[in-house]
């Protein structure tokens, strides 16, 4: 059977989205005949600003992605922190540079999912996801939401948990909070669930 290639493309300033991305990677790669790869969105902030905001070092084992490389994949999961209810400007800039792909609709019909990190309850756990979907729609990508397929974990009220039917998520608070075990489990499940959908779609497209 042909391999389904999934690109997990993310931006992470303080490490929260990276943690989620790596767990999504594990989940996706647990699906037979799926090959998931991590990619970083290029940084746009100057070093001086990154030092002031105490950004964590970017990992050496994850390469920066160029917009044209998206055409190589069968499906995508995009991850980002929230800024005023929308994806971080670094990811916005990346999508702004996908004009050639948009012109040719090279990504149309390919599945895409999203995951994120916000500061607090009012930081865009739902709004950030909703505003991100517009990028997928203009490219003709098929948005694959998480729904309530994660089961009882979606209804957890005994602890703070990020995520929604739109995808998996976490809270960073002031930057000191790390993704919880439940959020990690949800991210792993999300990767596995999305990979299964992407695999089915590729199989049908080749029939």
mmCIF file with all atom_site columns, C-alpha atoms in Angstrom:
data_model
loop_
_atom_site.group_PDB
_atom_site.id
_atom_site.type_symbol
_atom_site.label_atom_id
_atom_site.label_alt_id
_atom_site.label_comp_id
_atom_site.label_asym_id
_atom_site.label_entity_id
_atom_site.label_seq_id
_atom_site.pdbx_PDB_ins_code
_atom_site.Cartn_x
_atom_site.Cartn_y
_atom_site.Cartn_z
_atom_site.occupancy
_atom_site.B_iso_or_equiv
_atom_site.pdbx_formal_charge
_atom_site.auth_seq_id
_atom_site.auth_comp_id
_atom_site.auth_asym_id
_atom_site.auth_atom_id
_atom_site.pdbx_PDB_model_num
ATOM 1   C CA . UNK A 1 1   ? 0.000   0.000  0.000  1.00 0.00 ? 1   UNK A CA 1
ATOM 2   C CA . UNK A 1 2   ? 1.230   3.516  -0.811 1.00 0.00 ? 2   UNK A CA 1
ATOM 3   C CA . UNK A 1 3   ? 2.521   5.562  2.102  1.00 0.00 ? 3   UNK A CA 1
ATOM 4   C CA . UNK A 1 4   ? 0.429   8.524  3.234  1.00 0.00 ? 4   UNK A CA 1
ATOM 5   C CA . UNK A 1 5   ? 2.712   11.507 3.898  1.00 0.00 ? 5   UNK A CA 1
ATOM 6   C CA . UNK A 1 6   ? 1.587   13.886 6.630  1.00 0.00 ? 6   UNK A CA 1
ATOM 7   C CA . UNK A 1 7   ? 3.412   17.123 7.375  1.00 0.00 ? 7   UNK A CA 1
ATOM 8   C CA . UNK A 1 8   ? 3.022   18.461 10.914 1.00 0.00 ? 8   UNK A CA 1
ATOM 9   C CA . UNK A 1 9   ? 3.856   22.128 10.496 1.00 0.00 ? 9   UNK A CA 1
ATOM 10  C CA . UNK A 1 10  ? 4.102   24.245 13.627 1.00 0.00 ? 10  UNK A CA 1
ATOM 11  C CA . UNK A 1 11  ? 5.428   27.379 15.277 1.00 0.00 ? 11  UNK A CA 1
ATOM 12  C CA . UNK A 1 12  ? 6.306   27.390 18.962 1.00 0.00 ? 12  UNK A CA 1
ATOM 13  C CA . UNK A 1 13  ? 7.723   30.306 20.958 1.00 0.00 ? 13  UNK A CA 1
ATOM 14  C CA . UNK A 1 14  ? 7.844   28.829 24.458 1.00 0.00 ? 14  UNK A CA 1
ATOM 15  C CA . UNK A 1 15  ? 7.713   25.116 23.677 1.00 0.00 ? 15  UNK A CA 1
ATOM 16  C CA . UNK A 1 16  ? 4.060   24.332 24.345 1.00 0.00 ? 16  UNK A CA 1
ATOM 17  C CA . UNK A 1 17  ? 3.060   23.847 20.708 1.00 0.00 ? 17  UNK A CA 1
ATOM 18  C CA . UNK A 1 18  ? 6.243   21.876 20.074 1.00 0.00 ? 18  UNK A CA 1
ATOM 19  C CA . UNK A 1 19  ? 5.317   19.480 22.880 1.00 0.00 ? 19  UNK A CA 1
ATOM 20  C CA . UNK A 1 20  ? 1.904   18.988 21.307 1.00 0.00 ? 20  UNK A CA 1
ATOM 21  C CA . UNK A 1 21  ? 3.405   18.575 17.832 1.00 0.00 ? 21  UNK A CA 1
ATOM 22  C CA . UNK A 1 22  ? 5.750   15.810 18.946 1.00 0.00 ? 22  UNK A CA 1
ATOM 23  C CA . UNK A 1 23  ? 2.882   13.932 20.565 1.00 0.00 ? 23  UNK A CA 1
ATOM 24  C CA . UNK A 1 24  ? 0.736   14.341 17.464 1.00 0.00 ? 24  UNK A CA 1
ATOM 25  C CA . UNK A 1 25  ? 3.676   12.974 15.481 1.00 0.00 ? 25  UNK A CA 1
ATOM 26  C CA . UNK A 1 26  ? 3.792   9.867  17.671 1.00 0.00 ? 26  UNK A CA 1
ATOM 27  C CA . UNK A 1 27  ? 0.084   9.328  17.246 1.00 0.00 ? 27  UNK A CA 1
ATOM 28  C CA . UNK A 1 28  ? 0.170   9.777  13.485 1.00 0.00 ? 28  UNK A CA 1
ATOM 29  C CA . UNK A 1 29  ? 3.144   7.475  13.014 1.00 0.00 ? 29  UNK A CA 1
ATOM 30  C CA . UNK A 1 30  ? 1.393   4.728  14.972 1.00 0.00 ? 30  UNK A CA 1
ATOM 31  C CA . UNK A 1 31  ? -0.951  4.268  12.005 1.00 0.00 ? 31  UNK A CA 1
ATOM 32  C CA . UNK A 1 32  ? 0.360   1.684  9.497  1.00 0.00 ? 32  UNK A CA 1
ATOM 33  C CA . UNK A 1 33  ? 1.478   3.044  6.100  1.00 0.00 ? 33  UNK A CA 1
ATOM 34  C CA . UNK A 1 34  ? 1.603   6.623  7.416  1.00 0.00 ? 34  UNK A CA 1
ATOM 35  C CA . UNK A 1 35  ? 4.776   8.677  7.393  1.00 0.00 ? 35  UNK A CA 1
ATOM 36  C CA . UNK A 1 36  ? 4.469   11.838 9.490  1.00 0.00 ? 36  UNK A CA 1
ATOM 37  C CA . UNK A 1 37  ? 7.198   14.490 9.613  1.00 0.00 ? 37  UNK A CA 1
ATOM 38  C CA . UNK A 1 38  ? 7.708   17.558 11.798 1.00 0.00 ? 38  UNK A CA 1
ATOM 39  C CA . UNK A 1 39  ? 8.423   20.941 10.214 1.00 0.00 ? 39  UNK A CA 1
ATOM 40  C CA . UNK A 1 40  ? 8.877   24.397 11.737 1.00 0.00 ? 40  UNK A CA 1
ATOM 41  C CA . UNK A 1 41  ? 7.519   27.648 10.363 1.00 0.00 ? 41  UNK A CA 1
ATOM 42  C CA . UNK A 1 42  ? 10.431  30.116 9.942  1.00 0.00 ? 42  UNK A CA 1
ATOM 43  C CA . UNK A 1 43  ? 10.942  32.685 12.685 1.00 0.00 ? 43  UNK A CA 1
ATOM 44  C CA . UNK A 1 44  ? 10.268  36.325 11.799 1.00 0.00 ? 44  UNK A CA 1
ATOM 45  C CA . UNK A 1 45  ? 11.172  38.041 15.085 1.00 0.00 ? 45  UNK A CA 1
ATOM 46  C CA . UNK A 1 46  ? 14.660  39.523 15.563 1.00 0.00 ? 46  UNK A CA 1
ATOM 47  C CA . UNK A 1 47  ? 16.950  37.857 18.103 1.00 0.00 ? 47  UNK A CA 1
ATOM 48  C CA . UNK A 1 48  ? 16.741  40.833 20.459 1.00 0.00 ? 48  UNK A CA 1
ATOM 49  C CA . UNK A 1 49  ? 12.974  40.475 20.773 1.00 0.00 ? 49  UNK A CA 1
ATOM 50  C CA . UNK A 1 50  ? 13.210  36.705 21.202 1.00 0.00 ? 50  UNK A CA 1
ATOM 51  C CA . UNK A 1 51  ? 15.564  37.248 24.133 1.00 0.00 ? 51  UNK A CA 1
ATOM 52  C CA . UNK A 1 52  ? 13.178  39.739 25.749 1.00 0.00 ? 52  UNK A CA 1
ATOM 53  C CA . UNK A 1 53  ? 10.210  37.373 25.546 1.00 0.00 ? 53  UNK A CA 1
ATOM 54  C CA . UNK A 1 54  ? 12.373  34.469 26.782 1.00 0.00 ? 54  UNK A CA 1
ATOM 55  C CA . UNK A 1 55  ? 11.759  32.295 23.751 1.00 0.00 ? 55  UNK A CA 1
ATOM 56  C CA . UNK A 1 56  ? 13.058  28.749 24.023 1.00 0.00 ? 56  UNK A CA 1
ATOM 57  C CA . UNK A 1 57  ? 15.753  27.635 21.544 1.00 0.00 ? 57  UNK A CA 1
ATOM 58  C CA . UNK A 1 58  ? 14.416  26.162 18.322 1.00 0.00 ? 58  UNK A CA 1
ATOM 59  C CA . UNK A 1 59  ? 15.075  22.411 18.105 1.00 0.00 ? 59  UNK A CA 1
ATOM 60  C CA . UNK A 1 60  ? 17.902  21.267 15.854 1.00 0.00 ? 60  UNK A CA 1
ATOM 61  C CA . UNK A 1 61  ? 16.076  18.119 14.745 1.00 0.00 ? 61  UNK A CA 1
ATOM 62  C CA . UNK A 1 62  ? 13.173  19.944 13.053 1.00 0.00 ? 62  UNK A CA 1
ATOM 63  C CA . UNK A 1 63  ? 13.858  21.743 9.770  1.00 0.00 ? 63  UNK A CA 1
ATOM 64  C CA . UNK A 1 64  ? 12.232  24.968 8.603  1.00 0.00 ? 64  UNK A CA 1
ATOM 65  C CA . UNK A 1 65  ? 9.698   24.425 5.857  1.00 0.00 ? 65  UNK A CA 1
ATOM 66  C CA . UNK A 1 66  ? 9.328   26.380 2.611  1.00 0.00 ? 66  UNK A CA 1
ATOM 67  C CA . UNK A 1 67  ? 5.782   26.984 1.362  1.00 0.00 ? 67  UNK A CA 1
ATOM 68  C CA . UNK A 1 68  ? 6.330   25.030 -1.873 1.00 0.00 ? 68  UNK A CA 1
ATOM 69  C CA . UNK A 1 69  ? 7.191   21.914 0.144  1.00 0.00 ? 69  UNK A CA 1
ATOM 70  C CA . UNK A 1 70  ? 3.566   21.598 1.218  1.00 0.00 ? 70  UNK A CA 1
ATOM 71  C CA . UNK A 1 71  ? 2.750   20.216 -2.241 1.00 0.00 ? 71  UNK A CA 1
ATOM 72  C CA . UNK A 1 72  ? 4.756   17.074 -1.375 1.00 0.00 ? 72  UNK A CA 1
ATOM 73  C CA . UNK A 1 73  ? 2.393   15.942 1.391  1.00 0.00 ? 73  UNK A CA 1
ATOM 74  C CA . UNK A 1 74  ? -0.951  14.143 1.352  1.00 0.00 ? 74  UNK A CA 1
ATOM 75  C CA . UNK A 1 75  ? -2.225  15.906 4.481  1.00 0.00 ? 75  UNK A CA 1
ATOM 76  C CA . UNK A 1 76  ? -1.280  18.506 7.072  1.00 0.00 ? 76  UNK A CA 1
ATOM 77  C CA . UNK A 1 77  ? -1.620  19.366 10.718 1.00 0.00 ? 77  UNK A CA 1
ATOM 78  C CA . UNK A 1 78  ? -0.867  22.991 11.520 1.00 0.00 ? 78  UNK A CA 1
ATOM 79  C CA . UNK A 1 79  ? 0.002   24.066 15.071 1.00 0.00 ? 79  UNK A CA 1
ATOM 80  C CA . UNK A 1 80  ? 0.440   27.550 16.496 1.00 0.00 ? 80  UNK A CA 1
ATOM 81  C CA . UNK A 1 81  ? 0.084   29.739 19.582 1.00 0.00 ? 81  UNK A CA 1
ATOM 82  C CA . UNK A 1 82  ? -2.767  32.240 19.706 1.00 0.00 ? 82  UNK A CA 1
ATOM 83  C CA . UNK A 1 83  ? -2.244  35.976 19.348 1.00 0.00 ? 83  UNK A CA 1
ATOM 84  C CA . UNK A 1 84  ? -5.366  38.078 19.995 1.00 0.00 ? 84  UNK A CA 1
ATOM 85  C CA . UNK A 1 85  ? -7.638  35.249 18.902 1.00 0.00 ? 85  UNK A CA 1
ATOM 86  C CA . UNK A 1 86  ? -5.775  34.366 15.707 1.00 0.00 ? 86  UNK A CA 1
ATOM 87  C CA . UNK A 1 87  ? -2.706  32.316 14.806 1.00 0.00 ? 87  UNK A CA 1
ATOM 88  C CA . UNK A 1 88  ? 0.706   33.837 15.536 1.00 0.00 ? 88  UNK A CA 1
ATOM 89  C CA . UNK A 1 89  ? 2.053   36.259 12.919 1.00 0.00 ? 89  UNK A CA 1
ATOM 90  C CA . UNK A 1 90  ? 4.852   33.858 11.994 1.00 0.00 ? 90  UNK A CA 1
ATOM 91  C CA . UNK A 1 91  ? 2.255   31.367 10.758 1.00 0.00 ? 91  UNK A CA 1
ATOM 92  C CA . UNK A 1 92  ? 0.241   34.139 9.106  1.00 0.00 ? 92  UNK A CA 1
ATOM 93  C CA . UNK A 1 93  ? 3.383   35.162 7.207  1.00 0.00 ? 93  UNK A CA 1
ATOM 94  C CA . UNK A 1 94  ? 3.969   31.568 6.153  1.00 0.00 ? 94  UNK A CA 1
ATOM 95  C CA . UNK A 1 95  ? 0.449   31.317 4.724  1.00 0.00 ? 95  UNK A CA 1
ATOM 96  C CA . UNK A 1 96  ? 0.874   34.712 3.053  1.00 0.00 ? 96  UNK A CA 1
ATOM 97  C CA . UNK A 1 97  ? 3.785   33.180 1.158  1.00 0.00 ? 97  UNK A CA 1
ATOM 98  C CA . UNK A 1 98  ? 1.713   30.294 -0.229 1.00 0.00 ? 98  UNK A CA 1
ATOM 99  C CA . UNK A 1 99  ? 0.319   32.406 -3.068 1.00 0.00 ? 99  UNK A CA 1
ATOM 100 C CA . UNK A 1 100 ? 1.728   30.162 -5.812 1.00 0.00 ? 100 UNK A CA 1
ATOM 101 C CA . UNK A 1 101 ? 0.062   27.135 -4.214 1.00 0.00 ? 101 UNK A CA 1
ATOM 102 C CA . UNK A 1 102 ? -3.193  29.062 -3.918 1.00 0.00 ? 102 UNK A CA 1
ATOM 103 C CA . UNK A 1 103 ? -3.048  30.199 -7.557 1.00 0.00 ? 103 UNK A CA 1
ATOM 104 C CA . UNK A 1 104 ? -2.728  26.630 -8.793 1.00 0.00 ? 104 UNK A CA 1
ATOM 105 C CA . UNK A 1 105 ? -4.923  25.171 -6.012 1.00 0.00 ? 105 UNK A CA 1
ATOM 106 C CA . UNK A 1 106 ? -2.177  22.609 -5.497 1.00 0.00 ? 106 UNK A CA 1
ATOM 107 C CA . UNK A 1 107 ? -3.440  21.774 -2.004 1.00 0.00 ? 107 UNK A CA 1
ATOM 108 C CA . UNK A 1 108 ? -7.126  21.455 -2.893 1.00 0.00 ? 108 UNK A CA 1
ATOM 109 C CA . UNK A 1 109 ? -8.716  18.249 -1.707 1.00 0.00 ? 109 UNK A CA 1
ATOM 110 C CA . UNK A 1 110 ? -5.977  17.495 0.813  1.00 0.00 ? 110 UNK A CA 1
ATOM 111 C CA . UNK A 1 111 ? -7.006  17.035 4.481  1.00 0.00 ? 111 UNK A CA 1
ATOM 112 C CA . UNK A 1 112 ? -5.807  19.435 7.169  1.00 0.00 ? 112 UNK A CA 1
ATOM 113 C CA . UNK A 1 113 ? -6.167  19.605 10.941 1.00 0.00 ? 113 UNK A CA 1
ATOM 114 C CA . UNK A 1 114 ? -5.130  22.202 13.518 1.00 0.00 ? 114 UNK A CA 1
ATOM 115 C CA . UNK A 1 115 ? -3.858  22.392 17.097 1.00 0.00 ? 115 UNK A CA 1
ATOM 116 C CA . UNK A 1 116 ? -2.888  25.315 19.296 1.00 0.00 ? 116 UNK A CA 1
ATOM 117 C CA . UNK A 1 117 ? -1.852  26.859 22.583 1.00 0.00 ? 117 UNK A CA 1
ATOM 118 C CA . UNK A 1 118 ? -3.487  29.850 24.286 1.00 0.00 ? 118 UNK A CA 1
ATOM 119 C CA . UNK A 1 119 ? -2.802  31.766 27.473 1.00 0.00 ? 119 UNK A CA 1
ATOM 120 C CA . UNK A 1 120 ? -6.147  31.504 29.255 1.00 0.00 ? 120 UNK A CA 1
ATOM 121 C CA . UNK A 1 121 ? -9.816  30.630 28.721 1.00 0.00 ? 121 UNK A CA 1
ATOM 122 C CA . UNK A 1 122 ? -10.363 33.931 26.913 1.00 0.00 ? 122 UNK A CA 1
ATOM 123 C CA . UNK A 1 123 ? -7.242  33.458 24.812 1.00 0.00 ? 123 UNK A CA 1
ATOM 124 C CA . UNK A 1 124 ? -8.913  31.906 21.827 1.00 0.00 ? 124 UNK A CA 1
ATOM 125 C CA . UNK A 1 125 ? -9.318  28.152 22.369 1.00 0.00 ? 125 UNK A CA 1
ATOM 126 C CA . UNK A 1 126 ? -12.211 28.297 19.897 1.00 0.00 ? 126 UNK A CA 1
ATOM 127 C CA . UNK A 1 127 ? -11.738 31.611 18.085 1.00 0.00 ? 127 UNK A CA 1
ATOM 128 C CA . UNK A 1 128 ? -8.151  30.794 17.084 1.00 0.00 ? 128 UNK A CA 1
ATOM 129 C CA . UNK A 1 129 ? -9.352  27.595 15.457 1.00 0.00 ? 129 UNK A CA 1
ATOM 130 C CA . UNK A 1 130 ? -12.243 29.296 13.657 1.00 0.00 ? 130 UNK A CA 1
ATOM 131 C CA . UNK A 1 131 ? -10.036 32.023 12.201 1.00 0.00 ? 131 UNK A CA 1
ATOM 132 C CA . UNK A 1 132 ? -7.450  29.443 11.089 1.00 0.00 ? 132 UNK A CA 1
ATOM 133 C CA . UNK A 1 133 ? -10.008 27.553 9.018  1.00 0.00 ? 133 UNK A CA 1
ATOM 134 C CA . UNK A 1 134 ? -10.197 30.464 6.561  1.00 0.00 ? 134 UNK A CA 1
ATOM 135 C CA . UNK A 1 135 ? -6.638  29.688 5.387  1.00 0.00 ? 135 UNK A CA 1
ATOM 136 C CA . UNK A 1 136 ? -7.558  26.082 4.717  1.00 0.00 ? 136 UNK A CA 1
ATOM 137 C CA . UNK A 1 137 ? -10.747 27.025 2.872  1.00 0.00 ? 137 UNK A CA 1
ATOM 138 C CA . UNK A 1 138 ? -9.007  29.393 0.453  1.00 0.00 ? 138 UNK A CA 1
ATOM 139 C CA . UNK A 1 139 ? -6.597  26.616 -0.463 1.00 0.00 ? 139 UNK A CA 1
ATOM 140 C CA . UNK A 1 140 ? -9.460  24.170 -0.960 1.00 0.00 ? 140 UNK A CA 1
ATOM 141 C CA . UNK A 1 141 ? -8.161  21.907 1.783  1.00 0.00 ? 141 UNK A CA 1
ATOM 142 C CA . UNK A 1 142 ? -10.558 19.609 3.622  1.00 0.00 ? 142 UNK A CA 1
ATOM 143 C CA . UNK A 1 143 ? -10.754 20.598 7.290  1.00 0.00 ? 143 UNK A CA 1
ATOM 144 C CA . UNK A 1 144 ? -10.771 17.532 9.527  1.00 0.00 ? 144 UNK A CA 1
ATOM 145 C CA . UNK A 1 145 ? -12.011 18.496 13.023 1.00 0.00 ? 145 UNK A CA 1
ATOM 146 C CA . UNK A 1 146 ? -11.485 16.366 16.095 1.00 0.00 ? 146 UNK A CA 1
ATOM 147 C CA . UNK A 1 147 ? -15.178 16.419 16.913 1.00 0.00 ? 147 UNK A CA 1
ATOM 148 C CA . UNK A 1 148 ? -15.990 14.627 20.161 1.00 0.00 ? 148 UNK A CA 1
ATOM 149 C CA . UNK A 1 149 ? -14.214 11.456 19.068 1.00 0.00 ? 149 UNK A CA 1
ATOM 150 C CA . UNK A 1 150 ? -11.762 11.677 22.002 1.00 0.00 ? 150 UNK A CA 1
ATOM 151 C CA . UNK A 1 151 ? -14.625 10.433 24.173 1.00 0.00 ? 151 UNK A CA 1
ATOM 152 C CA . UNK A 1 152 ? -14.995 11.244 27.866 1.00 0.00 ? 152 UNK A CA 1
ATOM 153 C CA . UNK A 1 153 ? -11.792 13.269 27.822 1.00 0.00 ? 153 UNK A CA 1
ATOM 154 C CA . UNK A 1 154 ? -13.665 15.931 25.859 1.00 0.00 ? 154 UNK A CA 1
ATOM 155 C CA . UNK A 1 155 ? -16.064 16.400 28.767 1.00 0.00 ? 155 UNK A CA 1
ATOM 156 C CA . UNK A 1 156 ? -13.478 16.647 31.559 1.00 0.00 ? 156 UNK A CA 1
ATOM 157 C CA . UNK A 1 157 ? -14.581 19.214 34.159 1.00 0.00 ? 157 UNK A CA 1
ATOM 158 C CA . UNK A 1 158 ? -12.325 18.255 37.045 1.00 0.00 ? 158 UNK A CA 1
ATOM 159 C CA . UNK A 1 159 ? -9.257  19.961 35.589 1.00 0.00 ? 159 UNK A CA 1
ATOM 160 C CA . UNK A 1 160 ? -8.334  22.677 33.131 1.00 0.00 ? 160 UNK A CA 1
ATOM 161 C CA . UNK A 1 161 ? -7.979  21.199 29.639 1.00 0.00 ? 161 UNK A CA 1
ATOM 162 C CA . UNK A 1 162 ? -7.351  22.821 26.288 1.00 0.00 ? 162 UNK A CA 1
ATOM 163 C CA . UNK A 1 163 ? -8.788  21.738 22.976 1.00 0.00 ? 163 UNK A CA 1
ATOM 164 C CA . UNK A 1 164 ? -12.246 21.680 21.442 1.00 0.00 ? 164 UNK A CA 1
ATOM 165 C CA . UNK A 1 165 ? -14.153 19.893 18.678 1.00 0.00 ? 165 UNK A CA 1
ATOM 166 C CA . UNK A 1 166 ? -11.970 21.846 16.238 1.00 0.00 ? 166 UNK A CA 1
ATOM 167 C CA . UNK A 1 167 ? -8.732  20.217 17.408 1.00 0.00 ? 167 UNK A CA 1
ATOM 168 C CA . UNK A 1 168 ? -6.374  19.578 20.300 1.00 0.00 ? 168 UNK A CA 1
ATOM 169 C CA . UNK A 1 169 ? -4.984  22.382 22.421 1.00 0.00 ? 169 UNK A CA 1
ATOM 170 C CA . UNK A 1 170 ? -3.297  23.398 25.624 1.00 0.00 ? 170 UNK A CA 1
ATOM 171 C CA . UNK A 1 171 ? -3.071  26.363 27.974 1.00 0.00 ? 171 UNK A CA 1
ATOM 172 C CA . UNK A 1 172 ? 0.245   28.108 28.607 1.00 0.00 ? 172 UNK A CA 1
ATOM 173 C CA . UNK A 1 173 ? -0.980  30.626 31.214 1.00 0.00 ? 173 UNK A CA 1
ATOM 174 C CA . UNK A 1 174 ? 1.979   32.977 31.791 1.00 0.00 ? 174 UNK A CA 1
ATOM 175 C CA . UNK A 1 175 ? 4.233   30.497 30.038 1.00 0.00 ? 175 UNK A CA 1
ATOM 176 C CA . UNK A 1 176 ? 4.959   28.414 33.120 1.00 0.00 ? 176 UNK A CA 1
ATOM 177 C CA . UNK A 1 177 ? 2.156   25.886 32.656 1.00 0.00 ? 177 UNK A CA 1
ATOM 178 C CA . UNK A 1 178 ? 3.030   22.785 30.648 1.00 0.00 ? 178 UNK A CA 1
ATOM 179 C CA . UNK A 1 179 ? 0.600   20.540 28.734 1.00 0.00 ? 179 UNK A CA 1
ATOM 180 C CA . UNK A 1 180 ? -1.111  18.136 31.123 1.00 0.00 ? 180 UNK A CA 1
ATOM 181 C CA . UNK A 1 181 ? -1.212  14.378 30.760 1.00 0.00 ? 181 UNK A CA 1
ATOM 182 C CA . UNK A 1 182 ? -4.783  14.584 29.487 1.00 0.00 ? 182 UNK A CA 1
ATOM 183 C CA . UNK A 1 183 ? -3.839  17.204 26.892 1.00 0.00 ? 183 UNK A CA 1
ATOM 184 C CA . UNK A 1 184 ? -0.919  15.025 25.806 1.00 0.00 ? 184 UNK A CA 1
ATOM 185 C CA . UNK A 1 185 ? -3.232  12.039 25.454 1.00 0.00 ? 185 UNK A CA 1
ATOM 186 C CA . UNK A 1 186 ? -5.639  14.126 23.397 1.00 0.00 ? 186 UNK A CA 1
ATOM 187 C CA . UNK A 1 187 ? -2.813  15.290 21.106 1.00 0.00 ? 187 UNK A CA 1
ATOM 188 C CA . UNK A 1 188 ? -1.644  11.709 20.585 1.00 0.00 ? 188 UNK A CA 1
ATOM 189 C CA . UNK A 1 189 ? -5.180  10.623 19.788 1.00 0.00 ? 189 UNK A CA 1
ATOM 190 C CA . UNK A 1 190 ? -5.629  13.599 17.478 1.00 0.00 ? 190 UNK A CA 1
ATOM 191 C CA . UNK A 1 191 ? -2.561  12.617 15.457 1.00 0.00 ? 191 UNK A CA 1
ATOM 192 C CA . UNK A 1 192 ? -3.730  9.028  15.179 1.00 0.00 ? 192 UNK A CA 1
ATOM 193 C CA . UNK A 1 193 ? -7.290  10.014 14.285 1.00 0.00 ? 193 UNK A CA 1
ATOM 194 C CA . UNK A 1 194 ? -6.213  12.498 11.632 1.00 0.00 ? 194 UNK A CA 1
ATOM 195 C CA . UNK A 1 195 ? -3.725  10.059 10.110 1.00 0.00 ? 195 UNK A CA 1
ATOM 196 C CA . UNK A 1 196 ? -6.485  7.471  9.760  1.00 0.00 ? 196 UNK A CA 1
ATOM 197 C CA . UNK A 1 197 ? -8.712  9.945  7.925  1.00 0.00 ? 197 UNK A CA 1
ATOM 198 C CA . UNK A 1 198 ? -5.864  11.094 5.660  1.00 0.00 ? 198 UNK A CA 1
ATOM 199 C CA . UNK A 1 199 ? -5.019  7.485  4.820  1.00 0.00 ? 199 UNK A CA 1
ATOM 200 C CA . UNK A 1 200 ? -8.624  6.732  3.867  1.00 0.00 ? 200 UNK A CA 1
ATOM 201 C CA . UNK A 1 201 ? -8.830  9.826  1.677  1.00 0.00 ? 201 UNK A CA 1
ATOM 202 C CA . UNK A 1 202 ? -5.627  8.965  -0.165 1.00 0.00 ? 202 UNK A CA 1
ATOM 203 C CA . UNK A 1 203 ? -6.802  5.409  -0.739 1.00 0.00 ? 203 UNK A CA 1
ATOM 204 C CA . UNK A 1 204 ? -10.062 6.625  -2.249 1.00 0.00 ? 204 UNK A CA 1
ATOM 205 C CA . UNK A 1 205 ? -8.321  9.203  -4.447 1.00 0.00 ? 205 UNK A CA 1
ATOM 206 C CA . UNK A 1 206 ? -6.204  6.502  -6.074 1.00 0.00 ? 206 UNK A CA 1
ATOM 207 C CA . UNK A 1 207 ? -9.105  4.150  -6.841 1.00 0.00 ? 207 UNK A CA 1
#
